[in-house]
Amino acid sequence: MKELGFTTGNLHCDRAKSTEHGAVHKPIHNSAAFGFTDVNDLVRVFQGEQAGFVYGRQGTPTTMALEDRITRMEQGLATATFGSGMGAISATLLALLRAGDHLIASRFLFGNTTSLFETLAQIGIAVSFVDTTDAAHVAAALRPETRMVFLETIANPCTQVADLQGIGQLCRERALIYVVDNTVTSPYLFRPKNVGASLVINSLTKYIGGHGNALGGAVTETGCFDWAAYPHLYDFYKKGNPALWGLTQIRKKGLRDIGATLGPESAHHLAVGSETLALRMERICANAQRLAEFLAAHPQVARIHYPGLDTHQQYERARTLFSGCSGILAFELREGCDCLDIFRKFRIVIPSTNLGDNRTLALPVAQTIYFELGPQRRAEYGIAESLIRVSVGIEDGDDLIADFAAALAQ
Ligand code: PLP
């Protein structure tokens, strides 16, 4: 039978397993613990010999149903969910790296991820931050003890597009774990598995959930990495399919030991939100393209960053890799324009730090998420003092353009 499309498969995959009284939505399982009629089953689940649930910190039927959906969307082998995107990233790094290892990370990462990596550096994991728009920079940073490369597909806020293919090739040749944060593109616009990613991170809080009403994160195993050859896995987790050994360790360390668990209520919100990912992304990409073109032609705008514009440095790469350029764009104002004044004039756009919401959100970057860096480091990162980041939503395009036009009017 022909494989189901992205949205059909996503909507109906729950029903392929037990439907529980015919419920069309996967029920929310709030129980903290799970009991057994036969103690041998409890022992087998504990020892990894049998599938099942023992304690909510390590997952519930509700989180598992969401994991199945994300695995399907990413065309991976399996997924572990966490209480936030940062929970997923922390669990992955802490589970797989040890003191003495070296990590190569993009220098254009989400700020909290950069901050986490700086913390890792303090506990003996060396980190090199490089410009990942060219695989040659990653190659130049390699050391004998390099274990992992971590990057994002489209960087936030300045929308640099990583050399995903070239770095994938390099990681394959050097047997490095290749971790791709797919949050900004989402599995609807891009599947990191196709460029050889070993593990895919998604902050479910953003486009997958889409409604800004729940936090969550996920790590998906693609099957591209040879875990049997990886030296930092505990023998106890080397059971069953070797392709899943790495994810088993991430799950055990991140959920059981660290407790970065996704609650069942949030898992339910995120699963319901994910049903419309394809529809929302189509609208978001169309709105963002239109807004980017409008801003590019506006006399008050000095510079715009959006990979869907042919002036963007990685325009061709984005066109080849992604089926849309998503909804993040950033623009700088002409000298003399007051960046905060624009925010006071918005009627629809909400000043807010989140992204991937149905509503259009905007943020003055230098004054908020890059404030702690100070002017010198902001300049090194290419963050202009008047930079405004926009996360474009699903509003009617005419309304959005009108709101920006009014806010930018002198
Ligand atoms: N990855 C990227 C690219 C992000 O933009 C964010 C948050 O903005 C995260 C990860 C962290 O996600 P969360 O806020 O769910 O912890």
Tab-separated table of C-alpha atoms and ligand atoms in Angstrom:
chain	number	residue	atom	x	y	z
A	1	MET	CA	0.000	0.000	0.000
A	2	LYS	CA	1.217	3.536	-0.778
A	3	GLU	CA	2.658	5.236	2.288
A	4	LEU	CA	0.303	7.743	3.925
A	5	GLY	CA	1.003	11.455	3.503
A	6	PHE	CA	2.528	13.614	6.258
A	7	THR	CA	-0.755	14.823	7.759
A	8	THR	CA	-2.822	11.663	7.202
A	9	GLY	CA	-0.161	9.528	8.861
A	10	ASN	CA	0.189	11.983	11.733
A	11	LEU	CA	-3.567	12.094	12.391
A	12	HIS	CA	-4.180	8.381	12.273
A	13	CYS	CA	-1.026	6.792	13.701
A	14	ASP	CA	-2.445	6.614	17.265
A	15	ARG	CA	-5.199	4.294	16.060
A	16	ALA	CA	-2.717	1.822	14.618
A	17	LYS	CA	-2.053	0.803	18.241
A	18	SER	CA	-4.642	0.250	21.001
A	19	THR	CA	-7.467	2.798	20.745
A	20	GLU	CA	-8.568	2.470	24.433
A	21	HIS	CA	-12.412	2.471	24.366
A	22	GLY	CA	-12.384	3.872	20.842
A	23	ALA	CA	-11.154	7.279	22.040
A	24	VAL	CA	-10.187	9.276	18.963
A	25	HIS	CA	-7.578	11.178	20.976
A	26	LYS	CA	-4.981	9.268	22.937
A	27	PRO	CA	-6.201	9.468	26.574
A	28	ILE	CA	-4.126	11.419	29.115
A	29	HIS	CA	-2.500	9.015	31.568
A	30	ASN	CA	-1.839	10.911	34.762
A	31	SER	CA	-0.812	7.989	36.930
A	32	ALA	CA	2.630	8.517	38.506
A	33	ALA	CA	3.233	4.780	38.835
A	34	PHE	CA	2.158	1.630	37.011
A	35	GLY	CA	1.233	-1.610	38.799
A	36	PHE	CA	1.533	-5.214	37.621
A	37	THR	CA	-0.547	-8.312	38.266
A	38	ASP	CA	2.531	-10.521	37.886
A	39	VAL	CA	5.731	-9.370	39.614
A	40	ASN	CA	7.778	-11.132	36.917
A	41	ASP	CA	6.478	-8.571	34.414
A	42	LEU	CA	7.589	-5.741	36.721
A	43	VAL	CA	11.071	-7.269	36.877
A	44	ARG	CA	11.237	-7.801	33.109
A	45	VAL	CA	10.237	-4.175	32.400
A	46	PHE	CA	12.817	-2.910	34.922
A	47	GLN	CA	15.525	-5.033	33.321
A	48	GLY	CA	14.709	-3.864	29.790
A	49	GLU	CA	13.551	-7.340	28.700
A	50	GLN	CA	9.924	-6.289	28.156
A	51	ALA	CA	8.235	-3.069	27.021
A	52	GLY	CA	6.048	-1.286	29.577
A	53	PHE	CA	5.760	1.556	32.055
A	54	VAL	CA	6.892	1.555	35.658
A	55	TYR	CA	7.079	5.173	36.789
A	56	GLY	CA	5.919	8.416	35.137
A	57	ARG	CA	9.340	10.069	35.285
A	58	GLN	CA	10.460	7.562	32.643
A	59	GLY	CA	7.454	8.029	30.384
A	60	THR	CA	3.736	7.283	30.135
A	61	PRO	CA	1.443	5.947	27.387
A	62	THR	CA	0.622	9.615	26.601
A	63	THR	CA	4.258	10.624	26.024
A	64	MET	CA	4.838	7.410	24.092
A	65	ALA	CA	1.994	8.222	21.693
A	66	LEU	CA	3.568	11.647	21.043
A	67	GLU	CA	6.974	9.992	20.545
A	68	ASP	CA	5.488	7.701	17.889
A	69	ARG	CA	4.126	10.724	16.034
A	70	ILE	CA	7.453	12.526	16.057
A	71	THR	CA	9.301	9.398	14.957
A	72	ARG	CA	6.917	9.180	12.053
A	73	MET	CA	7.310	12.861	11.139
A	74	GLU	CA	11.116	12.587	11.212
A	75	GLN	CA	11.059	9.138	9.555
A	76	GLY	CA	13.320	7.959	12.345
A	77	LEU	CA	13.520	4.760	14.382
A	78	ALA	CA	12.398	6.011	17.813
A	79	THR	CA	11.991	9.204	19.859
A	80	ALA	CA	12.348	10.235	23.505
A	81	THR	CA	10.399	13.283	24.707
A	82	PHE	CA	11.431	15.734	27.456
A	83	GLY	CA	9.924	18.583	29.447
A	84	SER	CA	11.394	21.228	27.119
A	85	GLY	CA	13.730	21.580	24.140
A	86	MET	CA	16.548	22.450	26.551
A	87	GLY	CA	15.748	19.280	28.530
A	88	ALA	CA	16.186	17.243	25.325
A	89	ILE	CA	19.487	18.951	24.464
A	90	SER	CA	20.880	18.649	28.022
A	91	ALA	CA	19.935	14.972	28.238
A	92	THR	CA	21.588	14.204	24.888
A	93	LEU	CA	24.866	15.917	25.735
A	94	LEU	CA	25.105	14.671	29.327
A	95	ALA	CA	24.216	11.105	28.370
A	96	LEU	CA	26.698	10.764	25.527
A	97	LEU	CA	29.751	12.907	26.348
A	98	ARG	CA	32.359	12.544	29.085
A	99	ALA	CA	35.135	14.724	30.503
A	100	GLY	CA	38.000	14.824	28.003
A	101	ASP	CA	35.684	14.744	24.959
A	102	HIS	CA	35.519	17.553	22.419
A	103	LEU	CA	32.319	18.974	20.930
A	104	ILE	CA	32.117	21.174	17.831
A	105	ALA	CA	29.110	23.499	17.942
A	106	SER	CA	27.746	26.159	15.654
A	107	ARG	CA	28.552	29.696	16.757
A	108	PHE	CA	25.050	30.672	15.608
A	109	LEU	CA	23.069	28.720	18.206
A	110	PHE	CA	20.030	29.523	20.316
A	111	GLY	CA	21.532	31.499	23.254
A	112	ASN	CA	20.507	29.065	26.006
A	113	THR	CA	22.107	26.185	24.095
A	114	THR	CA	25.356	28.179	23.854
A	115	SER	CA	25.088	28.861	27.579
A	116	LEU	CA	24.607	25.124	28.302
A	117	PHE	CA	27.694	24.293	26.217
A	118	GLU	CA	29.697	26.857	28.180
A	119	THR	CA	28.615	25.004	31.349
A	120	LEU	CA	29.777	21.707	29.813
A	121	ALA	CA	33.161	23.298	29.163
A	122	GLN	CA	33.427	23.886	32.926
A	123	ILE	CA	33.006	20.169	33.632
A	124	GLY	CA	35.738	19.027	31.265
A	125	ILE	CA	34.009	18.777	27.873
A	126	ALA	CA	35.926	21.040	25.487
A	127	VAL	CA	33.727	23.015	23.084
A	128	SER	CA	34.731	24.805	19.860
A	129	PHE	CA	32.206	27.249	18.418
A	130	VAL	CA	32.618	27.517	14.629
A	131	ASP	CA	30.856	29.069	11.650
A	132	THR	CA	28.891	26.054	10.389
A	133	THR	CA	27.824	27.667	7.119
A	134	ASP	CA	30.936	25.954	5.668
A	135	ALA	CA	31.942	22.351	6.499
A	136	ALA	CA	35.606	23.392	6.095
A	137	HIS	CA	35.391	25.303	9.397
A	138	VAL	CA	34.187	22.162	11.148
A	139	ALA	CA	36.970	20.109	9.524
A	140	ALA	CA	39.536	22.657	10.707
A	141	ALA	CA	38.307	22.368	14.317
A	142	LEU	CA	38.512	18.553	14.480
A	143	ARG	CA	40.659	16.976	17.205
A	144	PRO	CA	41.405	13.302	17.932
A	145	GLU	CA	38.996	13.504	20.901
A	146	THR	CA	36.110	15.113	18.932
A	147	ARG	CA	32.955	13.054	19.467
A	148	MET	CA	30.069	15.222	18.320
A	149	VAL	CA	28.969	18.080	16.064
A	150	PHE	CA	25.892	20.101	17.088
A	151	LEU	CA	24.116	22.701	14.949
A	152	GLU	CA	20.752	24.183	13.995
A	153	THR	CA	19.237	24.120	10.510
A	154	ILE	CA	18.323	27.822	10.241
A	155	ALA	CA	19.966	29.908	12.962
A	156	ASN	CA	18.041	32.270	15.159
A	157	PRO	CA	17.966	35.294	14.911
A	158	CYS	CA	20.106	35.972	11.792
A	159	THR	CA	18.915	32.925	9.758
A	160	GLN	CA	22.312	31.556	8.663
A	161	VAL	CA	21.761	28.165	6.994
A	162	ALA	CA	24.289	25.513	8.025
A	163	ASP	CA	26.194	23.405	5.473
A	164	LEU	CA	24.044	20.483	6.549
A	165	GLN	CA	25.052	18.180	3.710
A	166	GLY	CA	28.810	18.860	3.866
A	167	ILE	CA	28.957	18.488	7.647
A	168	GLY	CA	26.874	15.303	7.436
A	169	GLN	CA	29.430	13.852	5.035
A	170	LEU	CA	32.302	14.837	7.341
A	171	CYS	CA	30.594	13.297	10.391
A	172	ARG	CA	30.016	10.075	8.471
A	173	GLU	CA	33.689	9.878	7.415
A	174	ARG	CA	34.931	10.614	10.971
A	175	ALA	CA	32.284	8.531	12.802
A	176	LEU	CA	31.107	11.589	14.766
A	177	ILE	CA	27.669	11.890	16.354
A	178	TYR	CA	25.864	14.505	14.245
A	179	VAL	CA	23.139	16.274	16.227
A	180	VAL	CA	20.830	18.570	14.258
A	181	ASP	CA	18.377	20.884	16.028
A	182	ASN	CA	15.458	20.957	13.584
A	183	THR	CA	13.282	23.292	15.677
A	184	VAL	CA	13.159	26.217	13.235
A	185	THR	CA	12.490	24.117	10.128
A	186	SER	CA	10.384	21.343	11.761
A	187	PRO	CA	10.096	17.894	10.149
A	188	TYR	CA	7.548	19.290	7.702
A	189	LEU	CA	10.133	21.484	5.939
A	190	PHE	CA	13.251	19.357	6.464
A	191	ARG	CA	14.304	15.889	7.597
A	192	PRO	CA	17.859	15.946	9.014
A	193	LYS	CA	18.049	12.178	8.485
A	194	ASN	CA	18.431	12.920	4.759
A	195	VAL	CA	21.790	14.631	5.405
A	196	GLY	CA	23.006	11.882	7.730
A	197	ALA	CA	22.057	13.343	11.134
A	198	SER	CA	22.470	10.782	13.919
A	199	LEU	CA	20.034	12.452	16.318
A	200	VAL	CA	17.396	15.106	15.635
A	201	ILE	CA	16.342	17.592	18.312
A	202	ASN	CA	12.995	19.383	18.191
A	203	SER	CA	11.722	21.911	20.692
A	204	LEU	CA	8.072	20.854	20.619
A	205	THR	CA	7.210	24.183	22.257
A	206	LYS	CA	7.689	25.845	18.848
A	207	TYR	CA	6.231	24.776	15.494
A	208	ILE	CA	5.304	21.180	16.341
A	209	GLY	CA	3.038	22.219	19.240
A	210	GLY	CA	2.367	25.496	17.463
A	211	HIS	CA	-0.051	27.107	19.885
A	212	GLY	CA	2.358	28.361	22.536
A	213	ASN	CA	0.414	26.502	25.238
A	214	ALA	CA	2.862	23.774	26.305
A	215	LEU	CA	6.610	23.220	26.644
A	216	GLY	CA	8.276	20.074	25.342
A	217	GLY	CA	11.326	18.680	23.568
A	218	ALA	CA	12.274	15.555	21.635
A	219	VAL	CA	15.299	13.574	20.473
A	220	THR	CA	14.804	11.257	17.506
A	221	GLU	CA	17.160	8.426	16.548
A	222	THR	CA	17.572	8.262	12.765
A	223	GLY	CA	19.509	4.993	12.491
A	224	CYS	CA	22.449	6.703	10.710
A	225	PHE	CA	25.041	6.262	13.497
A	226	ASP	CA	26.858	3.056	14.453
A	227	TRP	CA	26.269	2.927	18.205
A	228	ALA	CA	27.925	-0.474	18.477
A	229	ALA	CA	31.265	1.289	17.883
A	230	TYR	CA	30.653	4.153	20.358
A	231	PRO	CA	32.806	3.761	23.484
A	232	HIS	CA	30.679	5.671	26.040
A	233	LEU	CA	27.648	3.385	26.211
A	234	TYR	CA	27.004	1.345	29.343
A	235	ASP	CA	26.862	-2.414	28.713
A	236	PHE	CA	23.507	-2.522	30.447
A	237	TYR	CA	21.871	-0.471	27.669
A	238	LYS	CA	23.344	-2.581	24.878
A	239	LYS	CA	20.276	-4.776	24.491
A	240	GLY	CA	18.140	-5.441	21.446
A	241	ASN	CA	18.612	-3.431	18.242
A	242	PRO	CA	22.069	-1.716	18.382
A	243	ALA	CA	20.635	1.238	16.433
A	244	LEU	CA	18.629	2.144	19.573
A	245	TRP	CA	21.404	1.847	22.165
A	246	GLY	CA	22.292	5.555	22.085
A	247	LEU	CA	18.675	6.659	22.532
A	248	THR	CA	18.188	4.154	25.350
A	249	GLN	CA	21.069	5.777	27.230
A	250	ILE	CA	19.683	9.284	26.533
A	251	ARG	CA	16.287	8.163	27.841
A	252	LYS	CA	17.709	6.526	30.972
A	253	LYS	CA	20.010	9.407	31.855
A	254	GLY	CA	17.724	12.240	30.771
A	255	LEU	CA	14.420	10.941	32.131
A	256	ARG	CA	15.188	8.440	34.876
A	257	ASP	CA	18.304	10.142	36.335
A	258	ILE	CA	17.930	13.848	35.473
A	259	GLY	CA	14.125	13.876	35.543
A	260	ALA	CA	13.649	16.239	32.580
A	261	THR	CA	10.292	14.577	31.982
A	262	LEU	CA	7.397	15.767	29.823
A	263	GLY	CA	4.099	15.794	31.735
A	264	PRO	CA	1.122	13.944	30.206
A	265	GLU	CA	-1.082	17.071	29.979
A	266	SER	CA	1.594	18.892	27.987
A	267	ALA	CA	2.185	15.815	25.827
A	268	HIS	CA	-1.524	15.839	24.972
A	269	HIS	CA	-1.521	19.556	24.031
A	270	LEU	CA	1.569	19.045	21.871
A	271	ALA	CA	0.121	15.979	20.145
A	272	VAL	CA	-3.114	17.809	19.291
A	273	GLY	CA	-1.137	20.841	18.080
A	274	SER	CA	1.081	18.667	15.892
A	275	GLU	CA	-1.929	17.504	13.875
A	276	THR	CA	-1.970	20.790	11.939
A	277	LEU	CA	1.798	21.249	11.533
A	278	ALA	CA	1.699	20.961	7.729
A	279	LEU	CA	-1.200	23.411	7.347
A	280	ARG	CA	0.345	25.951	9.688
A	281	MET	CA	3.789	25.742	8.112
A	282	GLU	CA	2.391	26.365	4.613
A	283	ARG	CA	0.661	29.522	5.834
A	284	ILE	CA	3.629	30.644	7.973
A	285	CYS	CA	6.088	30.244	5.090
A	286	ALA	CA	3.812	32.187	2.731
A	287	ASN	CA	3.285	34.987	5.278
A	288	ALA	CA	7.016	35.160	6.084
A	289	GLN	CA	8.010	35.338	2.419
A	290	ARG	CA	5.526	38.137	1.800
A	291	LEU	CA	6.589	40.064	4.907
A	292	ALA	CA	10.303	39.615	4.071
A	293	GLU	CA	9.732	41.030	0.580
A	294	PHE	CA	7.747	43.940	2.017
A	295	LEU	CA	10.459	44.748	4.573
A	296	ALA	CA	13.274	44.375	2.024
A	297	ALA	CA	11.664	47.149	-0.053
A	298	HIS	CA	10.849	49.415	2.913
A	299	PRO	CA	12.835	52.685	3.209
A	300	GLN	CA	13.182	52.385	7.022
A	301	VAL	CA	14.762	48.931	6.800
A	302	ALA	CA	18.552	48.787	6.390
A	303	ARG	CA	18.997	45.031	6.230
A	304	ILE	CA	16.897	41.893	6.306
A	305	HIS	CA	17.763	38.274	7.060
A	306	TYR	CA	15.464	35.655	5.534
A	307	PRO	CA	16.659	32.618	3.533
A	308	GLY	CA	13.726	32.884	1.143
A	309	LEU	CA	15.117	36.141	-0.315
A	310	ASP	CA	17.590	35.782	-3.184
A	311	THR	CA	19.858	38.317	-1.444
A	312	HIS	CA	20.440	35.856	1.447
A	313	GLN	CA	23.916	34.281	1.448
A	314	GLN	CA	22.571	30.721	1.620
A	315	TYR	CA	19.481	31.252	-0.552
A	316	GLU	CA	20.383	28.438	-2.984
A	317	ARG	CA	21.222	26.038	-0.178
A	318	ALA	CA	17.919	26.749	1.580
A	319	ARG	CA	16.030	26.233	-1.680
A	320	THR	CA	17.706	22.862	-2.241
A	321	LEU	CA	17.437	21.543	1.308
A	322	PHE	CA	14.114	22.828	2.630
A	323	SER	CA	10.592	22.742	1.245
A	324	GLY	CA	10.049	26.215	2.772
A	325	CYS	CA	12.099	28.762	4.704
A	326	SER	CA	9.950	28.774	7.853
A	327	GLY	CA	8.777	31.814	9.797
A	328	ILE	CA	11.833	33.362	11.444
A	329	LEU	CA	13.171	36.583	9.966
A	330	ALA	CA	15.165	39.475	11.371
A	331	PHE	CA	15.638	43.040	10.159
A	332	GLU	CA	17.734	46.078	11.046
A	333	LEU	CA	16.448	49.621	10.933
A	334	ARG	CA	18.077	52.582	9.242
A	335	GLU	CA	20.220	54.789	11.462
A	336	GLY	CA	18.101	57.111	13.580
A	337	CYS	CA	15.029	54.829	13.744
A	338	ASP	CA	14.028	53.881	17.305
A	339	CYS	CA	13.714	50.114	17.451
A	340	LEU	CA	11.557	50.098	20.600
A	341	ASP	CA	9.232	52.738	19.129
A	342	ILE	CA	8.198	50.258	16.412
A	343	PHE	CA	6.984	47.882	19.148
A	344	ARG	CA	4.818	50.582	20.715
A	345	LYS	CA	2.968	50.982	17.401
A	346	PHE	CA	2.164	47.310	16.706
A	347	ARG	CA	-1.508	46.447	17.085
A	348	ILE	CA	-1.357	42.763	16.094
A	349	VAL	CA	2.260	41.720	16.499
A	350	ILE	CA	3.009	40.737	20.105
A	351	PRO	CA	6.333	41.724	21.729
A	352	SER	CA	7.376	38.279	23.004
A	353	THR	CA	10.421	36.033	23.238
A	354	ASN	CA	8.860	32.798	21.973
A	355	LEU	CA	8.760	31.549	18.394
A	356	GLY	CA	6.662	29.125	16.397
A	357	ASP	CA	3.346	30.364	17.834
A	358	ASN	CA	0.268	30.792	15.638
A	359	ARG	CA	0.455	34.496	16.535
A	360	THR	CA	3.172	36.738	15.097
A	361	LEU	CA	5.702	37.581	17.810
A	362	ALA	CA	8.571	40.075	17.657
A	363	LEU	CA	11.562	40.817	19.854
A	364	PRO	CA	14.171	43.613	20.048
A	365	VAL	CA	17.232	41.326	20.012
A	366	ALA	CA	20.077	43.486	21.423
A	367	GLN	CA	17.936	44.688	24.337
A	368	THR	CA	16.705	41.193	25.348
A	369	ILE	CA	18.195	37.807	24.384
A	370	TYR	CA	21.616	39.326	23.504
A	371	PHE	CA	21.604	41.970	26.259
A	372	GLU	CA	23.972	40.100	28.617
A	373	LEU	CA	26.642	39.863	25.893
A	374	GLY	CA	27.261	43.611	25.766
A	375	PRO	CA	27.848	45.736	22.625
A	376	GLN	CA	31.269	44.332	21.701
A	377	ARG	CA	30.251	40.665	21.626
A	378	ARG	CA	26.968	41.584	19.942
A	379	ALA	CA	28.975	43.196	17.155
A	380	GLU	CA	31.124	40.027	16.867
A	381	TYR	CA	27.935	37.985	16.443
A	382	GLY	CA	26.626	40.439	13.825
A	383	ILE	CA	23.736	41.567	16.058
A	384	ALA	CA	22.887	45.183	15.197
A	385	GLU	CA	21.518	47.351	18.037
A	386	SER	CA	18.322	47.884	16.027
A	387	LEU	CA	17.810	44.206	15.102
A	388	ILE	CA	14.203	42.991	15.387
A	389	ARG	CA	13.435	39.266	15.239
A	390	VAL	CA	10.030	38.225	14.005
A	391	SER	CA	8.368	34.836	14.365
A	392	VAL	CA	5.672	35.009	11.722
A	393	GLY	CA	2.312	33.454	12.558
A	394	ILE	CA	-0.771	32.340	10.665
A	395	GLU	CA	-2.709	35.631	10.674
A	396	ASP	CA	-4.201	36.878	7.401
A	397	GLY	CA	-1.294	38.196	5.352
A	398	ASP	CA	-2.927	41.569	4.589
A	399	ASP	CA	-3.387	42.280	8.303
A	400	LEU	CA	0.232	41.493	9.048
A	401	ILE	CA	1.590	43.711	6.287
A	402	ALA	CA	-0.730	46.522	7.397
A	403	ASP	CA	0.523	46.218	11.001
A	404	PHE	CA	4.178	46.423	9.924
A	405	ALA	CA	3.434	49.269	7.497
A	406	ALA	CA	1.753	51.301	10.268
A	407	ALA	CA	4.494	50.563	12.817
A	408	LEU	CA	7.249	51.566	10.373
A	409	ALA	CA	5.496	54.723	9.177
A	410	GLN	CA	7.362	57.823	10.387
B	1	PLP	N1	16.321	25.002	20.020
B	1	PLP	C1	16.011	26.129	19.391
B	1	PLP	C2	16.483	26.350	17.989
B	1	PLP	C3	15.248	27.107	20.034
B	1	PLP	O1	14.945	28.251	19.389
B	1	PLP	C4	14.811	26.874	21.363
B	1	PLP	C5	14.002	27.866	22.082
B	1	PLP	O2	13.758	28.959	21.603
B	1	PLP	C6	15.179	25.677	21.973
B	1	PLP	C7	15.919	24.744	21.284
B	1	PLP	C8	14.772	25.373	23.394
B	1	PLP	O3	13.454	24.983	23.438
B	1	PLP	P1	12.546	25.106	24.763
B	1	PLP	O4	12.199	26.543	24.914
B	1	PLP	O5	11.398	24.206	24.484
B	1	PLP	O6	13.387	24.622	25.903
